[in-house]
mmCIF file of C-alpha atoms in Angstrom:
data_model
loop_
_atom_site.group_PDB
_atom_site.id
_atom_site.type_symbol
_atom_site.label_atom_id
_atom_site.label_comp_id
_atom_site.label_asym_id
_atom_site.label_seq_id
_atom_site.Cartn_x
_atom_site.Cartn_y
_atom_site.Cartn_z
ATOM 1 C CA MET A 1 96.867 131.980 213.022
ATOM 2 C CA SER A 2 98.876 131.787 216.150
ATOM 3 C CA GLU A 3 100.879 128.887 217.206
ATOM 4 C CA SER A 4 98.585 128.239 220.179
ATOM 5 C CA GLU A 5 95.517 128.047 218.006
ATOM 6 C CA ASP A 6 97.228 125.675 215.731
ATOM 7 C CA ARG A 7 97.960 123.351 218.547
ATOM 8 C CA GLN A 8 94.269 123.329 219.585
ATOM 9 C CA LEU A 9 92.891 122.121 216.234
ATOM 10 C CA PRO A 10 91.719 118.492 216.199
ATOM 11 C CA LYS A 11 94.122 116.200 214.515
ATOM 12 C CA THR A 12 92.737 113.984 211.770
ATOM 13 C CA GLU A 13 94.433 110.668 211.138
ATOM 14 C CA MET A 14 95.112 109.782 207.469
ATOM 15 C CA LYS A 15 94.569 106.116 206.732
ATOM 16 C CA LEU A 16 96.819 104.895 203.920
ATOM 17 C CA GLU A 17 95.660 102.021 201.663
ATOM 18 C CA GLU A 18 97.737 98.872 201.779
ATOM 19 C CA PRO A 19 99.881 98.467 198.607
ATOM 20 C CA VAL A 20 98.717 95.850 196.165
ATOM 21 C CA PRO A 21 101.444 93.282 195.747
ATOM 22 C CA ALA A 22 102.955 93.125 192.284
ATOM 23 C CA PRO A 23 102.428 89.890 190.394
ATOM 24 C CA GLN A 24 105.951 88.864 191.121
ATOM 25 C CA ASP A 25 105.304 89.587 194.751
ATOM 26 C CA ARG A 26 102.212 87.362 194.811
ATOM 27 C CA PRO A 27 102.418 84.360 197.052
ATOM 28 C CA GLN A 28 103.736 81.297 195.262
ATOM 29 C CA GLU A 29 100.630 79.407 196.205
ATOM 30 C CA ALA A 30 98.428 81.835 194.204
ATOM 31 C CA VAL A 31 100.672 81.682 191.152
ATOM 32 C CA ALA A 32 100.743 77.904 191.284
ATOM 33 C CA ALA A 33 96.992 77.847 191.486
ATOM 34 C CA ASP A 34 96.699 79.854 188.216
ATOM 35 C CA LYS A 35 99.243 77.774 186.227
ATOM 36 C CA PRO A 36 96.948 74.950 185.139
ATOM 37 C CA ALA A 37 94.478 77.395 183.615
ATOM 38 C CA ILE A 38 97.229 79.270 181.751
ATOM 39 C CA ILE A 39 98.793 76.060 180.462
ATOM 40 C CA ASP A 40 95.414 74.752 179.402
ATOM 41 C CA ASP A 41 94.781 77.938 177.431
ATOM 42 C CA LEU A 42 98.175 77.737 175.738
ATOM 43 C CA ASP A 43 97.743 74.032 174.955
ATOM 44 C CA ALA A 44 94.360 74.694 173.432
ATOM 45 C CA SER A 45 95.779 77.479 171.248
ATOM 46 C CA VAL A 46 98.719 75.335 170.056
ATOM 47 C CA LEU A 47 96.440 72.385 169.368
ATOM 48 C CA ALA A 48 94.060 74.506 167.327
ATOM 49 C CA ASN A 49 96.911 75.909 165.227
ATOM 50 C CA SER A 50 98.411 72.454 164.831
ATOM 51 C CA ARG A 51 95.131 70.973 163.657
ATOM 52 C CA ARG A 52 94.701 73.770 161.157
ATOM 53 C CA HIS A 53 98.264 73.375 159.817
ATOM 54 C CA THR A 54 98.065 69.594 159.832
ATOM 55 C CA ARG A 55 94.894 69.586 157.723
ATOM 56 C CA ARG A 56 96.467 72.043 155.307
ATOM 57 C CA SER A 57 99.755 70.126 155.117
ATOM 58 C CA PHE A 58 97.923 66.842 154.606
ATOM 59 C CA ALA A 59 95.870 68.337 151.795
ATOM 60 C CA VAL A 60 99.015 69.733 150.139
ATOM 61 C CA ALA A 61 100.817 66.394 150.556
ATOM 62 C CA VAL A 62 97.918 64.475 149.013
ATOM 63 C CA ALA A 63 97.736 66.904 146.088
ATOM 64 C CA ALA A 64 101.519 66.727 145.543
ATOM 65 C CA ALA A 65 101.540 62.917 145.703
ATOM 66 C CA ALA A 66 98.621 62.688 143.289
ATOM 67 C CA GLY A 67 100.276 65.152 140.919
ATOM 68 C CA GLY A 68 103.606 63.328 141.117
ATOM 69 C CA TYR A 69 101.997 59.951 140.461
ATOM 70 C CA GLY A 70 99.980 61.422 137.604
ATOM 71 C CA LEU A 71 103.164 62.868 136.068
ATOM 72 C CA TYR A 72 104.930 59.528 136.463
ATOM 73 C CA ARG A 73 102.070 57.649 134.760
ATOM 74 C CA TRP A 74 101.943 60.273 131.991
ATOM 75 C CA ILE A 75 105.658 59.802 131.312
ATOM 76 C CA GLU A 76 105.653 56.011 131.716
ATOM 77 C CA ASP A 77 102.531 55.377 129.622
ATOM 78 C CA GLY A 78 103.258 58.038 126.997
ATOM 79 C CA PRO A 79 104.983 57.592 123.635
ATOM 80 C CA ARG A 80 108.577 56.402 123.593
ATOM 81 C CA GLU A 81 111.540 56.899 121.327
ATOM 82 C CA GLU A 82 114.238 54.209 121.343
ATOM 83 C CA MET A 83 113.091 52.761 124.683
ATOM 84 C CA GLN A 84 113.047 56.125 126.470
ATOM 85 C CA PRO A 85 109.949 58.233 127.246
ATOM 86 C CA ASP A 86 109.667 61.242 124.962
ATOM 87 C CA PRO A 87 110.384 63.776 127.766
ATOM 88 C CA PHE A 88 113.670 61.983 128.577
ATOM 89 C CA ARG A 89 114.701 61.891 124.923
ATOM 90 C CA GLY A 90 113.818 65.566 124.744
ATOM 91 C CA ALA A 91 116.136 66.209 127.693
ATOM 92 C CA PHE A 92 118.915 64.288 125.925
ATOM 93 C CA ARG A 93 118.466 66.394 122.793
ATOM 94 C CA PHE A 94 118.420 69.629 124.798
ATOM 95 C CA ASN A 95 121.682 68.672 126.531
ATOM 96 C CA ALA A 96 123.284 67.828 123.183
ATOM 97 C CA LYS A 97 122.130 71.117 121.648
ATOM 98 C CA LEU A 98 123.462 73.053 124.628
ATOM 99 C CA SER A 99 126.806 71.243 124.455
ATOM 100 C CA ARG A 100 127.134 71.908 120.720
ATOM 101 C CA SER A 101 126.302 75.586 121.151
ATOM 102 C CA VAL A 102 128.842 76.028 123.959
ATOM 103 C CA PHE A 103 131.727 73.870 122.718
ATOM 104 C CA ASN A 104 130.874 73.451 119.005
ATOM 105 C CA ASP A 105 132.517 69.999 119.144
ATOM 106 C CA ARG A 106 135.918 71.743 119.157
ATOM 107 C CA ALA A 107 136.897 71.697 122.835
ATOM 108 C CA LEU A 108 140.088 69.720 123.401
ATOM 109 C CA SER A 109 140.318 66.985 126.009
ATOM 110 C CA PRO A 110 143.255 67.144 128.442
ATOM 111 C CA THR A 111 146.424 65.273 127.498
ATOM 112 C CA TYR A 112 148.791 63.581 129.954
ATOM 113 C CA PRO A 113 152.443 62.520 130.210
ATOM 114 C CA LEU A 114 153.212 59.068 128.862
ATOM 115 C CA SER A 115 154.296 57.941 132.344
ATOM 116 C CA ARG A 116 150.676 58.053 133.520
ATOM 117 C CA ALA A 117 149.352 55.788 130.766
ATOM 118 C CA GLU A 118 148.262 52.226 131.552
ATOM 119 C CA ASN A 119 146.791 49.235 129.771
ATOM 120 C CA LEU A 120 143.094 49.718 129.114
ATOM 121 C CA ARG A 121 140.798 47.140 130.639
ATOM 122 C CA VAL A 122 138.604 45.167 128.269
ATOM 123 C CA ASN A 123 134.972 46.180 128.573
ATOM 124 C CA GLY A 124 132.399 45.136 126.004
ATOM 125 C CA VAL A 125 133.190 42.624 123.253
ATOM 126 C CA TYR A 126 130.162 43.173 121.029
ATOM 127 C CA GLY A 127 130.976 42.024 117.519
ATOM 128 C CA LEU A 128 134.368 40.670 118.652
ATOM 129 C CA HIS A 129 133.567 37.152 119.756
ATOM 130 C CA MET A 130 135.259 35.484 116.777
ATOM 131 C CA THR A 131 138.898 35.960 115.771
ATOM 132 C CA LEU A 132 139.075 37.852 112.486
ATOM 133 C CA ASP A 133 141.501 36.621 109.843
ATOM 134 C CA PRO A 134 143.706 39.729 109.268
ATOM 135 C CA GLU A 135 144.133 38.861 105.586
ATOM 136 C CA SER A 136 140.381 39.130 105.050
ATOM 137 C CA TYR A 137 140.021 42.532 106.643
ATOM 138 C CA ARG A 138 138.683 45.342 104.483
ATOM 139 C CA LEU A 139 137.319 48.694 105.583
ATOM 140 C CA GLN A 140 134.118 49.439 103.686
ATOM 141 C CA VAL A 141 133.735 53.146 102.945
ATOM 142 C CA VAL A 142 130.469 54.474 101.502
ATOM 143 C CA GLY A 143 129.476 57.948 100.345
ATOM 144 C CA VAL A 144 132.914 59.015 99.088
ATOM 145 C CA ARG A 145 133.261 61.752 96.470
ATOM 146 C CA ASP A 146 134.319 60.660 92.950
ATOM 147 C CA LEU A 147 133.883 57.073 94.052
ATOM 148 C CA GLN A 148 134.336 55.323 90.727
ATOM 149 C CA ARG A 149 137.692 56.986 90.041
ATOM 150 C CA HIS A 150 139.261 55.341 93.064
ATOM 151 C CA PRO A 151 141.342 52.163 92.554
ATOM 152 C CA ARG A 152 139.569 50.498 95.530
ATOM 153 C CA TYR A 153 136.124 51.050 94.058
ATOM 154 C CA THR A 154 133.683 48.135 94.020
ATOM 155 C CA SER A 155 130.087 47.950 92.870
ATOM 156 C CA ASP A 156 128.952 46.196 96.058
ATOM 157 C CA VAL A 157 130.875 46.463 99.324
ATOM 158 C CA THR A 158 128.300 44.262 101.083
ATOM 159 C CA ALA A 159 129.412 41.298 98.975
ATOM 160 C CA TRP A 160 132.767 41.206 100.765
ATOM 161 C CA GLU A 161 133.032 38.223 103.121
ATOM 162 C CA TYR A 162 135.096 38.443 106.271
ATOM 163 C CA LYS A 163 136.807 35.236 107.344
ATOM 164 C CA TYR A 164 137.197 34.091 110.907
ATOM 165 C CA MET A 165 139.565 31.661 112.568
ATOM 166 C CA ASP A 166 138.948 29.010 115.191
ATOM 167 C CA SER A 167 142.033 30.034 117.117
ATOM 168 C CA LYS A 168 141.556 30.611 120.829
ATOM 169 C CA THR A 169 142.817 33.672 122.649
ATOM 170 C CA ALA A 170 144.030 33.942 126.213
ATOM 171 C CA GLU A 171 142.881 37.543 126.350
ATOM 172 C CA SER A 172 140.240 38.241 128.977
ATOM 173 C CA LYS A 173 136.869 39.522 127.782
ATOM 174 C CA GLY A 174 136.606 41.715 130.857
ATOM 175 C CA HIS A 175 133.309 42.413 132.568
ATOM 176 C CA ASP A 176 130.767 44.737 131.022
ATOM 177 C CA THR A 177 128.390 46.123 133.640
ATOM 178 C CA LYS A 178 126.401 48.435 131.368
ATOM 179 C CA THR A 179 122.677 47.844 131.606
ATOM 180 C CA PRO A 180 119.759 49.688 130.067
ATOM 181 C CA PRO A 181 118.700 52.744 132.094
ATOM 182 C CA PRO A 182 115.848 52.191 134.622
ATOM 183 C CA SER A 183 113.419 54.037 132.365
ATOM 184 C CA ALA A 184 114.066 51.606 129.512
ATOM 185 C CA ARG A 185 111.607 48.751 129.169
ATOM 186 C CA THR A 186 113.886 45.742 129.096
ATOM 187 C CA ALA A 187 111.223 43.511 127.607
ATOM 188 C CA GLU A 188 111.361 45.630 124.441
ATOM 189 C CA LYS A 189 115.144 45.403 123.947
ATOM 190 C CA MET A 190 115.048 42.582 121.442
ATOM 191 C CA ALA A 191 113.149 42.381 118.203
ATOM 192 C CA PRO A 192 110.354 39.765 118.225
ATOM 193 C CA GLU A 193 111.818 36.272 118.098
ATOM 194 C CA SER A 194 109.851 35.383 114.957
ATOM 195 C CA MET A 195 111.306 38.423 113.172
ATOM 196 C CA MET A 196 114.849 37.528 114.210
ATOM 197 C CA GLU A 197 114.448 33.914 113.111
ATOM 198 C CA GLU A 198 113.060 34.965 109.736
ATOM 199 C CA GLU A 199 115.952 37.393 109.250
ATOM 200 C CA LYS A 200 118.472 34.674 110.076
ATOM 201 C CA ARG A 201 116.832 32.231 107.654
ATOM 202 C CA ARG A 202 116.867 34.876 104.910
ATOM 203 C CA GLU A 203 120.536 35.633 105.483
ATOM 204 C CA MET A 204 121.423 31.937 105.657
ATOM 205 C CA ARG A 205 119.771 31.434 102.278
ATOM 206 C CA SER A 206 121.875 34.263 100.879
ATOM 207 C CA GLY A 207 125.047 32.646 102.200
ATOM 208 C CA ARG A 208 125.923 35.622 104.401
ATOM 209 C CA MET A 209 126.709 35.484 108.110
ATOM 210 C CA PRO A 210 123.714 36.525 110.246
ATOM 211 C CA ARG A 211 123.781 40.176 111.246
ATOM 212 C CA GLY A 212 122.685 41.946 114.406
ATOM 213 C CA ARG A 213 123.233 38.980 116.723
ATOM 214 C CA GLU A 214 123.831 41.130 119.818
ATOM 215 C CA GLU A 215 121.205 42.449 122.211
ATOM 216 C CA ALA A 216 120.043 45.504 120.261
ATOM 217 C CA GLY A 217 119.399 43.519 117.077
ATOM 218 C CA GLN A 218 120.197 44.568 113.538
ATOM 219 C CA SER A 219 120.919 48.200 112.715
ATOM 220 C CA ARG A 220 118.371 50.188 110.747
ATOM 221 C CA SER A 221 121.336 51.852 108.987
ATOM 222 C CA THR A 222 122.915 48.651 107.708
ATOM 223 C CA LEU A 223 123.734 48.792 104.000
ATOM 224 C CA PRO A 224 121.311 47.417 101.427
ATOM 225 C CA GLN A 225 122.498 45.052 98.727
ATOM 226 C CA PRO A 226 124.140 46.187 96.507
ATOM 227 C CA THR A 227 125.918 49.322 97.765
ATOM 228 C CA LYS A 228 128.755 51.004 95.872
ATOM 229 C CA GLY A 229 131.834 51.983 97.816
ATOM 230 C CA LEU A 230 135.504 51.384 98.573
ATOM 231 C CA LEU A 231 137.180 48.356 100.118
ATOM 232 C CA LEU A 232 140.318 49.691 101.813
ATOM 233 C CA THR A 233 143.149 47.578 103.151
ATOM 234 C CA MET A 234 145.132 48.375 106.290
ATOM 235 C CA GLU A 235 147.975 49.463 104.016
ATOM 236 C CA ASP A 236 145.705 52.148 102.549
ATOM 237 C CA ILE A 237 144.914 53.434 106.035
ATOM 238 C CA LEU A 238 148.493 53.324 107.317
ATOM 239 C CA ARG A 239 149.653 55.553 104.461
ATOM 240 C CA LEU A 240 148.050 58.458 106.281
ATOM 241 C CA PRO A 241 150.131 60.461 108.807
ATOM 242 C CA ARG A 242 150.623 58.711 112.132
ATOM 243 C CA HIS A 243 149.640 60.477 115.348
ATOM 244 C CA GLU A 244 150.029 59.619 119.026
ATOM 245 C CA LEU A 245 147.849 60.762 121.867
ATOM 246 C CA VAL A 246 147.741 60.225 125.640
ATOM 247 C CA THR A 247 144.211 60.930 126.794
ATOM 248 C CA GLN A 248 141.638 59.643 129.216
ATOM 249 C CA PHE A 249 139.137 56.950 128.273
ATOM 250 C CA LYS A 250 135.898 57.452 130.214
ATOM 251 C CA CYS A 251 133.256 54.777 130.586
ATOM 252 C CA ILE A 252 129.585 55.485 131.278
ATOM 253 C CA GLU A 253 129.879 52.990 134.169
ATOM 254 C CA GLY A 254 131.913 55.550 136.105
ATOM 255 C CA TRP A 255 135.536 54.435 135.673
ATOM 256 C CA SER A 256 138.290 55.990 133.574
ATOM 257 C CA GLN A 257 141.886 55.279 132.523
ATOM 258 C CA ILE A 258 144.675 57.250 130.871
ATOM 259 C CA VAL A 259 145.844 55.425 127.745
ATOM 260 C CA HIS A 260 148.517 55.874 125.073
ATOM 261 C CA TRP A 261 146.948 55.656 121.603
ATOM 262 C CA ALA A 262 148.462 55.706 118.110
ATOM 263 C CA GLY A 263 146.880 55.732 114.679
ATOM 264 C CA VAL A 264 145.613 58.136 112.026
ATOM 265 C CA ARG A 265 143.414 61.138 112.603
ATOM 266 C CA MET A 266 139.857 60.836 111.391
ATOM 267 C CA ALA A 267 140.215 64.358 110.018
ATOM 268 C CA ASP A 268 143.048 63.146 107.734
ATOM 269 C CA PHE A 269 140.929 60.161 106.689
ATOM 270 C CA LEU A 270 138.078 62.513 105.740
ATOM 271 C CA GLU A 271 140.534 64.628 103.795
ATOM 272 C CA GLU A 272 141.818 61.581 101.895
ATOM 273 C CA TYR A 273 138.352 60.087 101.344
ATOM 274 C CA PRO A 274 136.037 63.145 101.352
ATOM 275 C CA PRO A 275 132.262 62.789 101.541
ATOM 276 C CA GLU A 276 130.150 63.369 98.470
ATOM 277 C CA PHE A 277 127.932 66.463 98.513
ATOM 278 C CA ARG A 278 124.230 66.390 97.709
ATOM 279 C CA ASP A 279 122.532 69.554 96.438
ATOM 280 C CA GLY A 280 125.614 71.473 97.516
ATOM 281 C CA LYS A 281 125.472 70.182 101.081
ATOM 282 C CA GLU A 282 127.843 67.889 102.948
ATOM 283 C CA PRO A 283 126.540 64.871 104.909
ATOM 284 C CA ARG A 284 125.978 65.751 108.564
ATOM 285 C CA PHE A 285 126.642 62.318 110.046
ATOM 286 C CA VAL A 286 129.040 59.380 110.010
ATOM 287 C CA TYR A 287 127.933 55.800 110.629
ATOM 288 C CA MET A 288 130.249 52.948 111.666
ATOM 289 C CA GLU A 289 129.684 49.275 112.335
ATOM 290 C CA THR A 290 131.685 46.130 112.993
ATOM 291 C CA PRO A 291 132.087 43.485 110.274
ATOM 292 C CA ASN A 292 128.713 41.740 109.932
ATOM 293 C CA GLY A 293 126.996 44.590 111.770
ATOM 294 C CA ASP A 294 126.689 43.266 115.318
ATOM 295 C CA TYR A 295 127.737 46.603 116.862
ATOM 296 C CA TYR A 296 127.173 50.046 115.345
ATOM 297 C CA THR A 297 127.482 53.725 116.231
ATOM 298 C CA GLY A 298 126.573 57.106 114.778
ATOM 299 C CA TYR A 299 128.337 60.470 115.013
ATOM 300 C CA ASP A 300 128.075 64.096 113.979
ATOM 301 C CA MET A 301 130.458 64.928 111.148
ATOM 302 C CA ASN A 302 131.944 67.760 113.235
ATOM 303 C CA VAL A 303 133.151 65.470 116.011
ATOM 304 C CA CYS A 304 134.745 63.153 113.449
ATOM 305 C CA ARG A 305 136.808 66.130 112.277
ATOM 306 C CA HIS A 306 137.882 66.876 115.845
ATOM 307 C CA PRO A 307 141.723 66.902 115.960
ATOM 308 C CA GLN A 308 141.780 64.294 118.761
ATOM 309 C CA THR A 309 139.500 61.763 117.050
ATOM 310 C CA LEU A 310 141.741 58.837 116.065
ATOM 311 C CA LEU A 311 141.385 55.693 113.989
ATOM 312 C CA VAL A 312 143.544 53.639 116.338
ATOM 313 C CA THR A 313 145.908 50.880 115.242
ATOM 314 C CA GLU A 314 148.139 50.708 118.359
ATOM 315 C CA MET A 315 147.601 50.987 122.092
ATOM 316 C CA MET A 316 150.322 51.310 124.730
ATOM 317 C CA GLY A 317 152.959 50.921 122.030
ATOM 318 C CA THR A 318 151.739 47.610 120.633
ATOM 319 C CA PRO A 319 149.224 46.615 117.925
ATOM 320 C CA LEU A 320 145.630 46.243 119.004
ATOM 321 C CA THR A 321 144.506 42.862 120.321
ATOM 322 C CA GLN A 322 141.284 41.066 119.411
ATOM 323 C CA TYR A 323 139.150 42.311 122.299
ATOM 324 C CA HIS A 324 140.520 45.830 121.991
ATOM 325 C CA GLY A 325 139.259 45.981 118.406
ATOM 326 C CA ALA A 326 142.084 44.848 116.113
ATOM 327 C CA PRO A 327 142.927 45.856 113.489
ATOM 328 C CA LEU A 328 141.155 49.251 113.678
ATOM 329 C CA ARG A 329 139.123 50.957 116.390
ATOM 330 C CA LEU A 330 137.990 54.474 117.205
ATOM 331 C CA HIS A 331 139.178 56.717 120.005
ATOM 332 C CA MET A 332 137.120 59.825 120.661
ATOM 333 C CA PRO A 333 138.116 61.431 124.006
ATOM 334 C CA THR A 334 135.192 63.857 123.856
ATOM 335 C CA LYS A 335 132.712 60.960 124.042
ATOM 336 C CA TYR A 336 131.933 58.156 126.457
ATOM 337 C CA GLY A 337 133.454 54.760 125.766
ATOM 338 C CA TYR A 338 130.346 53.176 124.263
ATOM 339 C CA LYS A 339 130.748 55.477 121.249
ATOM 340 C CA GLN A 340 134.342 54.348 120.649
ATOM 341 C CA ILE A 341 133.614 51.395 118.396
ATOM 342 C CA LYS A 342 136.084 48.526 118.067
ATOM 343 C CA ARG A 343 136.984 46.547 114.923
ATOM 344 C CA ILE A 344 135.523 49.035 112.463
ATOM 345 C CA GLY A 345 134.251 47.304 109.337
ATOM 346 C CA LEU A 346 132.258 50.137 107.771
ATOM 347 C CA ILE A 347 132.458 53.934 107.621
ATOM 348 C CA SER A 348 129.491 55.535 105.868
ATOM 349 C CA TYR A 349 128.734 59.229 105.314
ATOM 350 C CA ASN A 350 125.027 59.847 105.967
ATOM 351 C CA PHE A 351 122.624 62.718 105.466
ATOM 352 C CA GLU A 352 120.184 61.274 108.023
ATOM 353 C CA ARG A 353 121.069 60.545 111.644
ATOM 354 C CA PRO A 354 122.193 56.899 111.730
ATOM 355 C CA ASP A 355 121.222 54.131 114.099
ATOM 356 C CA ASP A 356 123.224 53.515 117.286
ATOM 357 C CA TYR A 357 123.499 50.306 119.314
ATOM 358 C CA TRP A 358 123.251 51.675 122.863
ATOM 359 C CA THR A 359 120.809 54.409 121.894
ATOM 360 C CA LYS A 360 118.370 51.650 120.942
ATOM 361 C CA LEU A 361 118.780 50.334 124.494
ATOM 362 C CA GLY A 362 117.971 53.672 126.101
ATOM 363 C CA TYR A 363 121.252 55.586 126.184
ATOM 364 C CA ASP A 364 122.037 59.054 124.841
ATOM 365 C CA TRP A 365 122.961 59.258 121.138
ATOM 366 C CA TYR A 366 125.234 62.280 121.608
ATOM 367 C CA ALA A 367 127.140 60.882 124.630
ATOM 368 C CA GLY A 368 129.313 63.989 124.992
ATOM 369 C CA LEU A 369 131.645 64.710 127.904
#
């Protein structure tokens, strides 16, 4: 086709469509007009999800609260052992078993330089309210091997009468803040009043001082009349090798002090006065109580053989005072303070687990650190 013919063809005009504005290019007025509908849709979606989750969460919360309250009532209304619900006592026993399996009652407590030692505060004077006449002190020992061959043998250790003096002491009694645990029913701490009165009348008729006059009442492990045993003097005890120790005394209330102790090792005492075997087996426990049985504690035999367990006669370089348990107390740095009995009047070797003052009020029998 020639150039002239090309110029003669009719020209057709191409009409282009107008571009559609992108959303971001839409007028602000149009976008603003759509916002309420979008927000309403989003609000409705969030509200629907929230209602669904709220109903589910409320149902779960109600079920959890009901289950928790049911568990609480099951524990609170269930059987109890020594003022604690059975599950709590079970937890105590599990902890004790775990501690024994890990440490085997042989782990040593830390010792400290003498310069860090300080006078121990008085805390708890159970069984110490009256001043004991030192001349009347005897340590009753029961369950000893070859008992009748010993020069201190007696056919009835319970017949021994401790004498007390009216003398006053300026020593402070301190402030004992131990209370039964919250799970312990405080109304059950004391034996029925009628039972206590009858026991006191019976003991008054026998001429003996009433026993178990503190909060936990009389021990179930107290000795029957008569009971054969030894009546040791302080001279008998002091013949054993003397040991000193600077260790920490820890109270269940949360405080502790480093103290300088001196006395004889319980392990040496057990060697000198060994327990009697039964059917080829050694007793598993040791029971101790104050004169007249107002305070009492029980221990595993193993922990009594621990090299740091002391029968203490001196503290901070001086003889024990009345409220610190004169003339003889126990120091056991692997146990809390409530197991470290003061003014020991009886040591008995037992095949059955003995009674324990604070355990009867809801505390742990093992009390290990």
